[in-house]
Amino acid sequence: MADVLKKVPVREQDPQVRATNFDEVCLGYNKEEAMEEAARCLNCKNAKCIEGCPVNINIPAFIKEVKEGKFEDAYKVISESSALPAICGRVCPQESQCEGKCIRGIKGEAVSIGKLERFVADWARENGIKPPAPENRTGRKVAVIGSGPAGLTCAGDLAKYGYDVTIFEALHEPGGVLVYGIPEFRLPKLDVVAKEVENVKSLGVKIETNVIIGKSITIDELMDEEGFEAVFIGSGAGLPMFMGIPGETAKGVFSANEYLTRNNLMKAFREDYDTPIVHGKKVAVVGGGNVAMDAARTALRLGAEVHIVYRRSEAELPARAEEVHHAKEEGIIFDLLTNPKEILVDENDSVCGIRCIRMELGEPDASGRRRPVEIPGSEFDIDVDTVIMSLGTSPNPLISSTTIGLDVNKRKCIVADDTTGQTSKDGVFAGGDAVTGAATVILAMGAGKAAAKGIHEFLSAKN
């Protein structure tokens, strides 16, 4: 008999094999494994896991259907709340959200809610099951800016309310950070992201690519000339941050955003794509978040020795524990309590190393984490030919600077109501990274969902 206190293990590619390819690392559950894991759920009446989910999926209900082998019914339960279950099942930080609240986890291991969600979504896709199309259409037009997780979620929910929804995407392919930011080995593009986007389109949502709001057309023009009664801004945060240290303009220095976009959206990792990128032999990735892990593991697969350079200790790493574990298994070198002081440059203005200083942790700062403090005289060099800066991103100011009456805060993030997404401009709503700065996929989805409801209430009152 299986140990109900332990999760059913999830099959993965061998670390030494996967470090050389871009195939998905986690292989997921099969039917028998999923049903066995679902049987561990206590089916709590006061389900804390639902509270931990930013889109409020009825988790016990869908897991109950999985337990009984009713996978289509499980998908219907999930689809009531989530437009992107195959994506969320792969990239959500479940350990700090739904699984972090799981009662089973008090005396044992939490139920693998994310892996079960992934199984259900994959089963539905493989069996041609799609979310039901809306029954009623209002004919009223709503524009959504950005086809990332916030925009797709908002558009899907608005379509279910019956609105005529058009998504405007700046890039040539829909998906936002799902296609340009998250590597193939964590989130397959054709088999998962493209199919989830098609599911949203099947609800009646139209997507126009290569449209840069603020240049191709403005929000004011959408509303005044194109007949859109409301607009949702889900344009994300794609403007990279740098440290301002010497050598950052040298050849061989990338932002993680550019590096991952070249690899993920422009397929630089494939030999049949002619996308230019530096295939460094020794790479330093500065930062400790999920994006840093993604960039480091991508560089490793392109043939490099890779160092993660992070100024705090492992306990403070902001990346998911699973991502850190996978990176270590694959051979990424972690230079912790280490901070860059200068990027060393040769006579050709190319990177030839990175000068760092050792750190120690002092008193807690405003974030509650202990502040890193330099140890005098502890400078040392790491021999690298490529440096990838993964220090976070902020919203591009193009939209806010071309929209009359749209307030932003000192971080250039759009100011919006936490509950409804309403901005300072009547009929314009916003959510996700454009409002919060860089955060997670599921939090962006939660904001998109809340804004869809806010828009529906706004337009209903307007009628």
Coordinates of C-alpha atoms in Angstrom, one line a residue:
M1 CA 0.0 0.0 0.0
A2 CA 1.3 3.5 -0.9
D3 CA 2.4 5.8 1.8
V4 CA -0.3 8.5 1.9
L5 CA 2.1 10.9 3.7
K6 CA 4.4 10.9 0.7
K7 CA 3.8 12.4 -2.8
V8 CA 3.7 10.0 -5.8
P9 CA 7.1 10.7 -7.4
V10 CA 7.1 12.5 -10.7
R11 CA 9.2 11.1 -13.5
E12 CA 11.9 13.5 -14.9
Q13 CA 14.7 13.3 -17.5
D14 CA 18.0 12.2 -16.1
P15 CA 20.0 15.4 -15.2
Q16 CA 23.1 14.5 -17.3
V17 CA 20.9 13.9 -20.4
R18 CA 18.6 16.9 -20.0
A19 CA 21.5 19.3 -19.6
T20 CA 22.3 18.6 -23.3
N21 CA 18.8 19.1 -24.7
F22 CA 15.8 21.5 -24.6
D23 CA 13.2 18.8 -24.1
E24 CA 10.9 19.2 -21.1
V25 CA 12.5 18.2 -17.8
C26 CA 9.5 17.0 -16.0
L27 CA 7.6 14.1 -17.7
G28 CA 4.4 14.4 -15.5
Y29 CA 2.0 11.8 -14.2
N30 CA 0.3 9.0 -16.2
K31 CA -3.3 8.1 -15.4
E32 CA -2.5 5.6 -12.7
E33 CA 0.0 7.9 -10.9
A34 CA -2.4 10.8 -11.1
M35 CA -5.3 8.8 -9.6
E36 CA -3.0 7.5 -6.9
E37 CA -1.8 11.0 -6.0
A38 CA -5.4 12.3 -6.1
A39 CA -6.4 9.7 -3.6
R40 CA -4.1 11.4 -1.0
C41 CA -6.4 14.5 -1.0
L42 CA -8.5 14.8 2.2
N43 CA -11.3 16.7 0.3
C44 CA -11.4 19.3 3.0
K45 CA -14.7 21.1 3.4
N46 CA -12.9 24.3 4.4
A47 CA -10.3 24.0 1.7
K48 CA -7.4 26.3 2.4
C49 CA -5.8 25.4 -0.9
I50 CA -8.5 27.3 -2.8
E51 CA -7.6 30.4 -0.7
G52 CA -4.0 29.9 -1.8
C53 CA -4.8 29.9 -5.5
P54 CA -4.8 33.4 -7.1
V55 CA -7.6 32.3 -9.6
N56 CA -9.5 30.3 -7.0
I57 CA -9.7 27.0 -8.7
N58 CA -12.0 24.6 -6.8
I59 CA -9.1 22.3 -6.1
P60 CA -10.8 19.5 -4.0
A61 CA -13.6 19.2 -6.6
F62 CA -11.2 18.7 -9.6
I63 CA -9.0 16.3 -7.6
K64 CA -12.0 14.3 -6.6
E65 CA -12.8 13.8 -10.3
V66 CA -9.2 12.8 -11.0
K67 CA -9.4 10.2 -8.2
E68 CA -12.5 8.7 -9.8
G69 CA -10.9 8.7 -13.3
K70 CA -13.3 11.4 -14.6
F71 CA -10.7 13.5 -16.2
E72 CA -13.0 15.5 -18.5
D73 CA -15.1 16.5 -15.5
A74 CA -11.9 17.5 -13.8
Y75 CA -11.0 19.7 -16.7
K76 CA -14.4 21.3 -16.7
V77 CA -14.0 22.3 -13.0
I78 CA -10.6 23.8 -13.7
S79 CA -11.8 25.6 -16.8
E80 CA -14.4 27.5 -14.8
S81 CA -11.6 29.4 -13.1
S82 CA -8.4 29.1 -15.2
A83 CA -7.8 29.8 -18.9
L84 CA -4.2 28.3 -18.8
P85 CA -4.1 25.1 -16.7
A86 CA -1.4 23.3 -18.6
I87 CA 0.8 26.4 -18.1
C88 CA 0.0 26.9 -14.5
G89 CA 0.6 23.2 -13.7
R90 CA 4.1 23.7 -15.0
V91 CA 5.3 27.1 -13.8
C92 CA 3.2 28.2 -10.8
P93 CA 5.0 28.4 -7.4
Q94 CA 2.5 25.9 -5.9
E95 CA 4.7 25.3 -2.9
S96 CA 4.0 28.9 -1.7
Q97 CA 0.4 29.0 -2.8
C98 CA -2.1 26.1 -3.0
E99 CA 0.2 23.4 -1.9
G100 CA 1.6 25.7 0.8
K101 CA -1.9 25.7 2.3
C102 CA -2.6 22.0 1.9
I103 CA -3.7 20.3 5.2
R104 CA -2.2 17.0 4.1
G105 CA 1.2 18.9 4.2
I106 CA 1.0 19.5 8.0
K107 CA 1.9 15.9 8.9
G108 CA 3.3 14.8 5.5
E109 CA 3.9 16.1 2.0
A110 CA 1.3 18.3 0.4
V111 CA -0.8 16.9 -2.4
S112 CA 0.9 17.6 -5.8
I113 CA -1.8 19.9 -6.9
G114 CA 0.2 21.5 -9.7
K115 CA 1.2 18.2 -11.2
L116 CA -2.4 17.0 -11.1
E117 CA -3.6 20.2 -12.8
R118 CA -0.9 19.7 -15.5
F119 CA -2.1 16.1 -16.0
V120 CA -5.7 17.1 -16.4
A121 CA -4.9 19.8 -18.9
D122 CA -2.6 17.6 -20.9
W123 CA -5.2 14.8 -20.9
A124 CA -7.8 17.3 -22.2
R125 CA -5.5 18.6 -24.9
E126 CA -4.5 15.1 -26.1
N127 CA -8.2 14.1 -26.2
G128 CA -9.4 17.2 -28.0
I129 CA -11.4 18.6 -25.1
K130 CA -11.8 22.4 -25.1
P131 CA -13.5 24.8 -22.7
P132 CA -17.2 25.4 -23.6
A133 CA -17.9 28.5 -25.8
P134 CA -20.0 31.3 -24.3
E135 CA -23.7 31.1 -25.1
N136 CA -24.5 34.8 -25.3
R137 CA -22.8 37.7 -27.1
T138 CA -23.3 41.3 -26.2
G139 CA -21.6 42.8 -29.2
R140 CA -19.8 45.3 -27.0
K141 CA -16.1 45.7 -27.8
V142 CA -13.2 45.4 -25.3
A143 CA -9.5 45.7 -26.1
V144 CA -6.8 43.8 -24.3
I145 CA -3.2 45.0 -24.6
G146 CA -0.7 42.1 -24.3
S147 CA -1.2 38.4 -24.8
G148 CA 0.7 37.2 -21.8
P149 CA -0.9 35.5 -18.8
A150 CA -2.8 38.6 -17.6
G151 CA -4.1 39.5 -21.1
L152 CA -5.1 35.9 -22.0
T153 CA -6.9 35.4 -18.7
C154 CA -8.7 38.7 -18.9
A155 CA -9.7 38.1 -22.5
G156 CA -11.0 34.6 -21.9
D157 CA -13.1 35.7 -18.9
L158 CA -14.5 38.7 -20.9
A159 CA -15.4 36.4 -23.8
K160 CA -17.3 34.2 -21.3
Y161 CA -19.2 37.3 -20.2
G162 CA -20.2 37.7 -23.9
Y163 CA -18.0 40.6 -25.0
D164 CA -16.3 41.0 -28.4
V165 CA -12.7 40.9 -27.3
T166 CA -9.6 41.8 -29.3
I167 CA -6.0 41.3 -28.0
F168 CA -3.3 43.5 -29.4
E169 CA 0.2 42.0 -29.1
A170 CA 3.4 43.8 -29.9
L171 CA 5.4 40.8 -30.9
H172 CA 4.9 38.5 -33.9
E173 CA 3.7 35.5 -31.8
P174 CA 1.1 35.6 -29.0
G175 CA 1.9 34.4 -25.5
G176 CA 4.0 37.2 -24.0
V177 CA 6.4 36.0 -21.3
L178 CA 5.1 32.5 -21.9
V179 CA 6.8 32.4 -25.3
Y180 CA 9.7 34.8 -24.9
G181 CA 10.7 34.4 -21.3
I182 CA 10.2 30.8 -20.1
P183 CA 12.5 28.2 -21.7
E184 CA 11.3 25.3 -23.8
F185 CA 12.5 22.7 -21.2
R186 CA 10.1 24.2 -18.6
L187 CA 7.3 25.1 -20.9
P188 CA 7.0 23.6 -24.4
K189 CA 5.7 26.2 -26.9
L190 CA 3.9 24.3 -29.6
D191 CA 2.5 21.5 -27.5
V192 CA 1.4 23.6 -24.5
V193 CA 1.5 27.4 -24.9
A194 CA 0.2 27.6 -28.5
K195 CA -2.6 25.1 -27.6
E196 CA -3.7 27.1 -24.6
V197 CA -3.7 30.3 -26.7
E198 CA -5.9 28.4 -29.2
N199 CA -8.3 27.5 -26.4
V200 CA -8.7 31.2 -25.6
K201 CA -9.3 32.0 -29.3
S202 CA -11.9 29.2 -29.4
L203 CA -14.0 31.3 -26.9
G204 CA -14.2 34.0 -29.7
V205 CA -11.2 36.1 -28.7
K206 CA -9.4 37.7 -31.7
I207 CA -5.6 38.3 -31.5
E208 CA -3.8 40.9 -33.6
T209 CA 0.0 40.6 -33.5
N210 CA 2.7 43.2 -34.5
V211 CA 0.6 46.0 -33.0
I212 CA 2.6 48.3 -30.6
I213 CA 0.1 50.3 -28.5
G214 CA 1.5 53.8 -28.2
K215 CA 3.1 53.6 -31.7
S216 CA 0.8 51.7 -34.1
I217 CA -2.2 53.1 -32.3
T218 CA -2.9 54.7 -28.9
I219 CA -5.4 53.7 -26.2
D220 CA -7.3 57.0 -26.8
E221 CA -7.6 56.1 -30.5
L222 CA -8.9 52.6 -29.6
M223 CA -11.6 54.1 -27.5
D224 CA -12.4 57.3 -29.4
E225 CA -12.1 56.0 -33.0
E226 CA -12.3 52.2 -32.9
G227 CA -15.4 51.8 -30.7
F228 CA -13.8 49.9 -27.8
E229 CA -15.8 50.7 -24.6
A230 CA -13.1 49.5 -22.2
V231 CA -9.4 48.6 -22.4
F232 CA -7.3 46.2 -20.2
I233 CA -3.6 46.8 -20.1
G234 CA -1.6 43.6 -19.5
S235 CA 1.6 44.6 -21.2
G236 CA 3.9 43.1 -18.7
A237 CA 7.3 44.4 -17.5
G238 CA 9.9 43.9 -20.2
L239 CA 12.3 46.7 -19.5
P240 CA 15.5 45.2 -18.0
M241 CA 17.4 46.6 -15.1
F242 CA 21.2 46.9 -14.8
M243 CA 23.7 47.4 -12.0
G244 CA 25.5 50.5 -13.3
I245 CA 28.9 48.9 -12.8
P246 CA 31.9 49.4 -15.1
G247 CA 31.9 47.2 -18.2
E248 CA 28.2 46.7 -18.6
T249 CA 28.2 48.0 -22.1
A250 CA 30.8 45.5 -23.3
K251 CA 30.3 42.9 -26.0
G252 CA 29.1 39.7 -24.3
V253 CA 26.8 41.4 -21.7
F254 CA 23.1 40.6 -22.0
S255 CA 20.0 41.3 -20.1
A256 CA 18.3 38.0 -19.2
N257 CA 15.3 39.3 -21.1
E258 CA 17.2 39.6 -24.4
Y259 CA 19.1 36.4 -23.9
L260 CA 15.9 34.4 -23.2
T261 CA 13.9 36.1 -26.0
R262 CA 16.6 35.2 -28.5
N263 CA 16.5 31.6 -27.4
N264 CA 12.8 31.0 -26.7
L265 CA 10.9 33.2 -29.2
M266 CA 13.6 33.4 -31.9
K267 CA 14.7 29.8 -31.5
A268 CA 18.4 30.5 -31.2
F269 CA 19.0 27.1 -29.6
R270 CA 17.9 25.4 -32.8
E271 CA 20.5 24.8 -35.6
D272 CA 17.9 25.5 -38.3
Y273 CA 17.2 29.0 -37.0
D274 CA 19.6 31.8 -38.0
T275 CA 19.3 33.9 -34.8
P276 CA 22.5 35.5 -33.6
I277 CA 23.5 34.8 -30.0
V278 CA 26.8 34.5 -28.2
H279 CA 27.5 30.8 -27.3
G280 CA 29.7 31.6 -24.3
K281 CA 32.1 29.0 -23.0
K282 CA 32.0 30.4 -19.5
V283 CA 28.9 32.4 -18.4
A284 CA 28.0 34.3 -15.3
V285 CA 24.4 35.0 -14.5
V286 CA 23.9 37.7 -12.0
G287 CA 20.7 37.3 -9.9
G288 CA 18.9 34.5 -8.0
G289 CA 15.3 34.5 -9.2
N290 CA 13.5 32.1 -11.6
V291 CA 14.6 34.2 -14.6
A292 CA 18.2 33.8 -13.5
M293 CA 17.7 30.0 -13.2
D294 CA 16.1 30.0 -16.7
A295 CA 19.0 31.9 -18.2
A296 CA 21.6 29.8 -16.5
R297 CA 20.1 26.5 -17.5
T298 CA 19.7 27.8 -21.1
A299 CA 23.4 28.8 -21.3
L300 CA 24.3 25.4 -19.9
R301 CA 22.4 23.7 -22.7
L302 CA 24.2 25.8 -25.2
G303 CA 27.4 24.3 -24.0
A304 CA 28.7 26.7 -21.3
E305 CA 30.1 26.3 -17.8
V306 CA 27.7 28.5 -15.9
H307 CA 28.0 30.4 -12.6
I308 CA 25.0 31.9 -10.7
V309 CA 26.3 35.0 -8.9
Y310 CA 24.0 36.1 -6.0
R311 CA 24.7 38.5 -3.2
R312 CA 22.7 36.6 -0.5
S313 CA 22.8 33.0 0.7
E314 CA 20.9 30.0 -0.6
A315 CA 18.1 30.5 2.0
E316 CA 17.3 33.9 0.5
L317 CA 17.3 32.8 -3.2
P318 CA 13.9 34.0 -4.6
A319 CA 13.8 31.3 -7.2
R320 CA 11.5 28.3 -6.7
A321 CA 13.2 25.5 -4.7
E322 CA 12.4 23.1 -7.6
E323 CA 14.3 25.3 -10.1
V324 CA 17.3 25.7 -7.8
H325 CA 17.3 21.9 -7.3
H326 CA 17.2 21.2 -11.0
A327 CA 19.9 23.8 -11.7
K328 CA 22.2 22.1 -9.2
E329 CA 21.5 18.6 -10.5
E330 CA 22.5 19.8 -14.0
G331 CA 25.8 21.2 -12.9
I332 CA 25.2 25.0 -12.4
I333 CA 27.8 26.5 -10.1
F334 CA 26.4 28.7 -7.3
D335 CA 28.6 31.6 -6.2
L336 CA 26.5 32.8 -3.3
L337 CA 27.2 35.7 -0.9
T338 CA 29.0 37.2 -3.9
N339 CA 28.3 40.6 -5.6
P340 CA 29.8 41.9 -8.9
K341 CA 31.8 45.1 -8.7
E342 CA 33.1 45.3 -12.3
I343 CA 32.9 43.4 -15.6
L344 CA 36.4 43.0 -17.0
V345 CA 36.9 43.9 -20.6
D346 CA 39.7 43.1 -23.1
E347 CA 41.2 45.2 -25.8
N348 CA 38.4 44.3 -28.2
D349 CA 35.7 45.6 -25.7
S350 CA 34.6 42.0 -25.0
V351 CA 34.0 40.4 -21.7
C352 CA 37.0 38.6 -20.2
G353 CA 35.9 38.2 -16.6
I354 CA 33.8 39.5 -13.7
R355 CA 35.3 41.0 -10.6
C356 CA 33.3 40.2 -7.4
I357 CA 33.4 40.8 -3.7
R358 CA 32.4 38.5 -0.9
M359 CA 29.3 39.4 1.2
E360 CA 28.0 38.6 4.6
L361 CA 24.4 39.1 5.9
G362 CA 23.7 41.9 8.3
E363 CA 20.5 43.2 9.7
P364 CA 17.1 42.7 7.9
D365 CA 16.2 45.4 5.3
A366 CA 12.7 46.6 4.3
S367 CA 11.9 43.3 2.6
G368 CA 12.6 41.4 5.8
R369 CA 15.6 39.7 4.4
R370 CA 19.0 40.2 6.0
R371 CA 20.9 42.9 4.1
P372 CA 24.1 41.8 2.3
V373 CA 27.2 43.7 3.4
E374 CA 30.6 43.7 1.6
I375 CA 33.6 42.1 3.3
P376 CA 36.5 44.6 2.7
G377 CA 39.5 43.2 0.9
S378 CA 37.6 40.0 -0.4
E379 CA 37.6 40.9 -4.1
F380 CA 38.2 38.1 -6.6
D381 CA 37.8 37.4 -10.3
I382 CA 35.7 34.8 -12.1
D383 CA 37.0 33.9 -15.6
V384 CA 34.0 34.3 -18.0
D385 CA 33.3 35.5 -21.5
T386 CA 29.6 36.2 -21.1
V387 CA 27.6 38.0 -18.4
I388 CA 23.8 37.8 -18.2
M389 CA 22.1 40.4 -15.9
S390 CA 19.0 39.0 -14.3
L391 CA 18.1 41.8 -11.8
G392 CA 14.4 42.2 -12.6
T393 CA 12.4 44.3 -15.1
S394 CA 10.1 47.2 -15.1
P395 CA 7.2 48.3 -17.3
N396 CA 8.0 50.0 -20.6
P397 CA 6.8 53.6 -20.3
L398 CA 5.5 53.7 -23.9
I399 CA 1.8 53.0 -23.1
S400 CA 1.6 55.3 -20.0
S401 CA 3.4 58.2 -21.8
T402 CA 1.0 58.1 -24.8
T403 CA -2.2 57.7 -22.8
I404 CA -3.9 60.9 -21.6
G405 CA -4.9 60.7 -17.9
L406 CA -3.1 57.4 -17.0
D407 CA -1.3 57.7 -13.6
V408 CA 1.9 55.8 -12.9
N409 CA 3.9 55.5 -9.6
K410 CA 7.6 56.3 -9.0
R411 CA 8.5 52.9 -10.4
K412 CA 6.7 53.7 -13.7
C413 CA 4.1 51.1 -12.9
I414 CA 0.5 51.9 -13.8
V415 CA -1.6 52.7 -10.8
A416 CA -4.7 50.4 -10.6
D417 CA -7.2 49.3 -8.0
D418 CA -6.2 46.0 -6.4
T419 CA -9.8 44.6 -6.6
T420 CA -11.1 45.8 -10.0
G421 CA -8.0 46.9 -12.0
Q422 CA -9.6 50.3 -12.6
T423 CA -6.9 52.9 -13.4
S424 CA -7.2 56.7 -13.2
K425 CA -8.6 56.8 -16.7
D426 CA -12.3 56.0 -17.1
G427 CA -12.8 52.7 -18.8
V428 CA -9.1 51.7 -18.7
F429 CA -8.1 48.8 -16.5
A430 CA -4.7 47.3 -15.9
G431 CA -3.1 44.3 -14.1
G432 CA -0.2 42.0 -13.9
D433 CA 3.5 43.1 -14.2
A434 CA 2.5 46.4 -15.8
V435 CA 1.0 47.3 -12.3
T436 CA 3.1 45.3 -9.9
G437 CA 6.4 45.1 -11.6
A438 CA 7.9 41.6 -12.4
A439 CA 6.0 38.9 -10.6
T440 CA 4.6 35.4 -11.3
V441 CA 2.5 34.0 -14.1
I442 CA -0.4 33.0 -11.7
L443 CA -0.4 36.4 -10.0
A444 CA -0.8 38.1 -13.4
M445 CA -3.6 35.7 -14.2
G446 CA -5.3 36.6 -10.9
A447 CA -5.1 40.2 -11.8
G448 CA -6.5 39.6 -15.3
K449 CA -9.4 37.7 -13.8
A450 CA -10.2 40.4 -11.3
A451 CA -10.0 43.1 -14.1
A452 CA -12.4 41.1 -16.3
K453 CA -14.9 41.1 -13.5
G454 CA -14.2 44.8 -12.9
I455 CA -14.7 45.6 -16.6
H456 CA -18.0 43.6 -16.7
E457 CA -19.3 45.5 -13.7
F458 CA -18.2 48.8 -15.2
L459 CA -19.9 48.1 -18.6
S460 CA -23.0 46.7 -16.9
A461 CA -23.4 49.9 -14.9
K462 CA -22.7 52.0 -17.9
N463 CA -25.5 50.4 -19.9

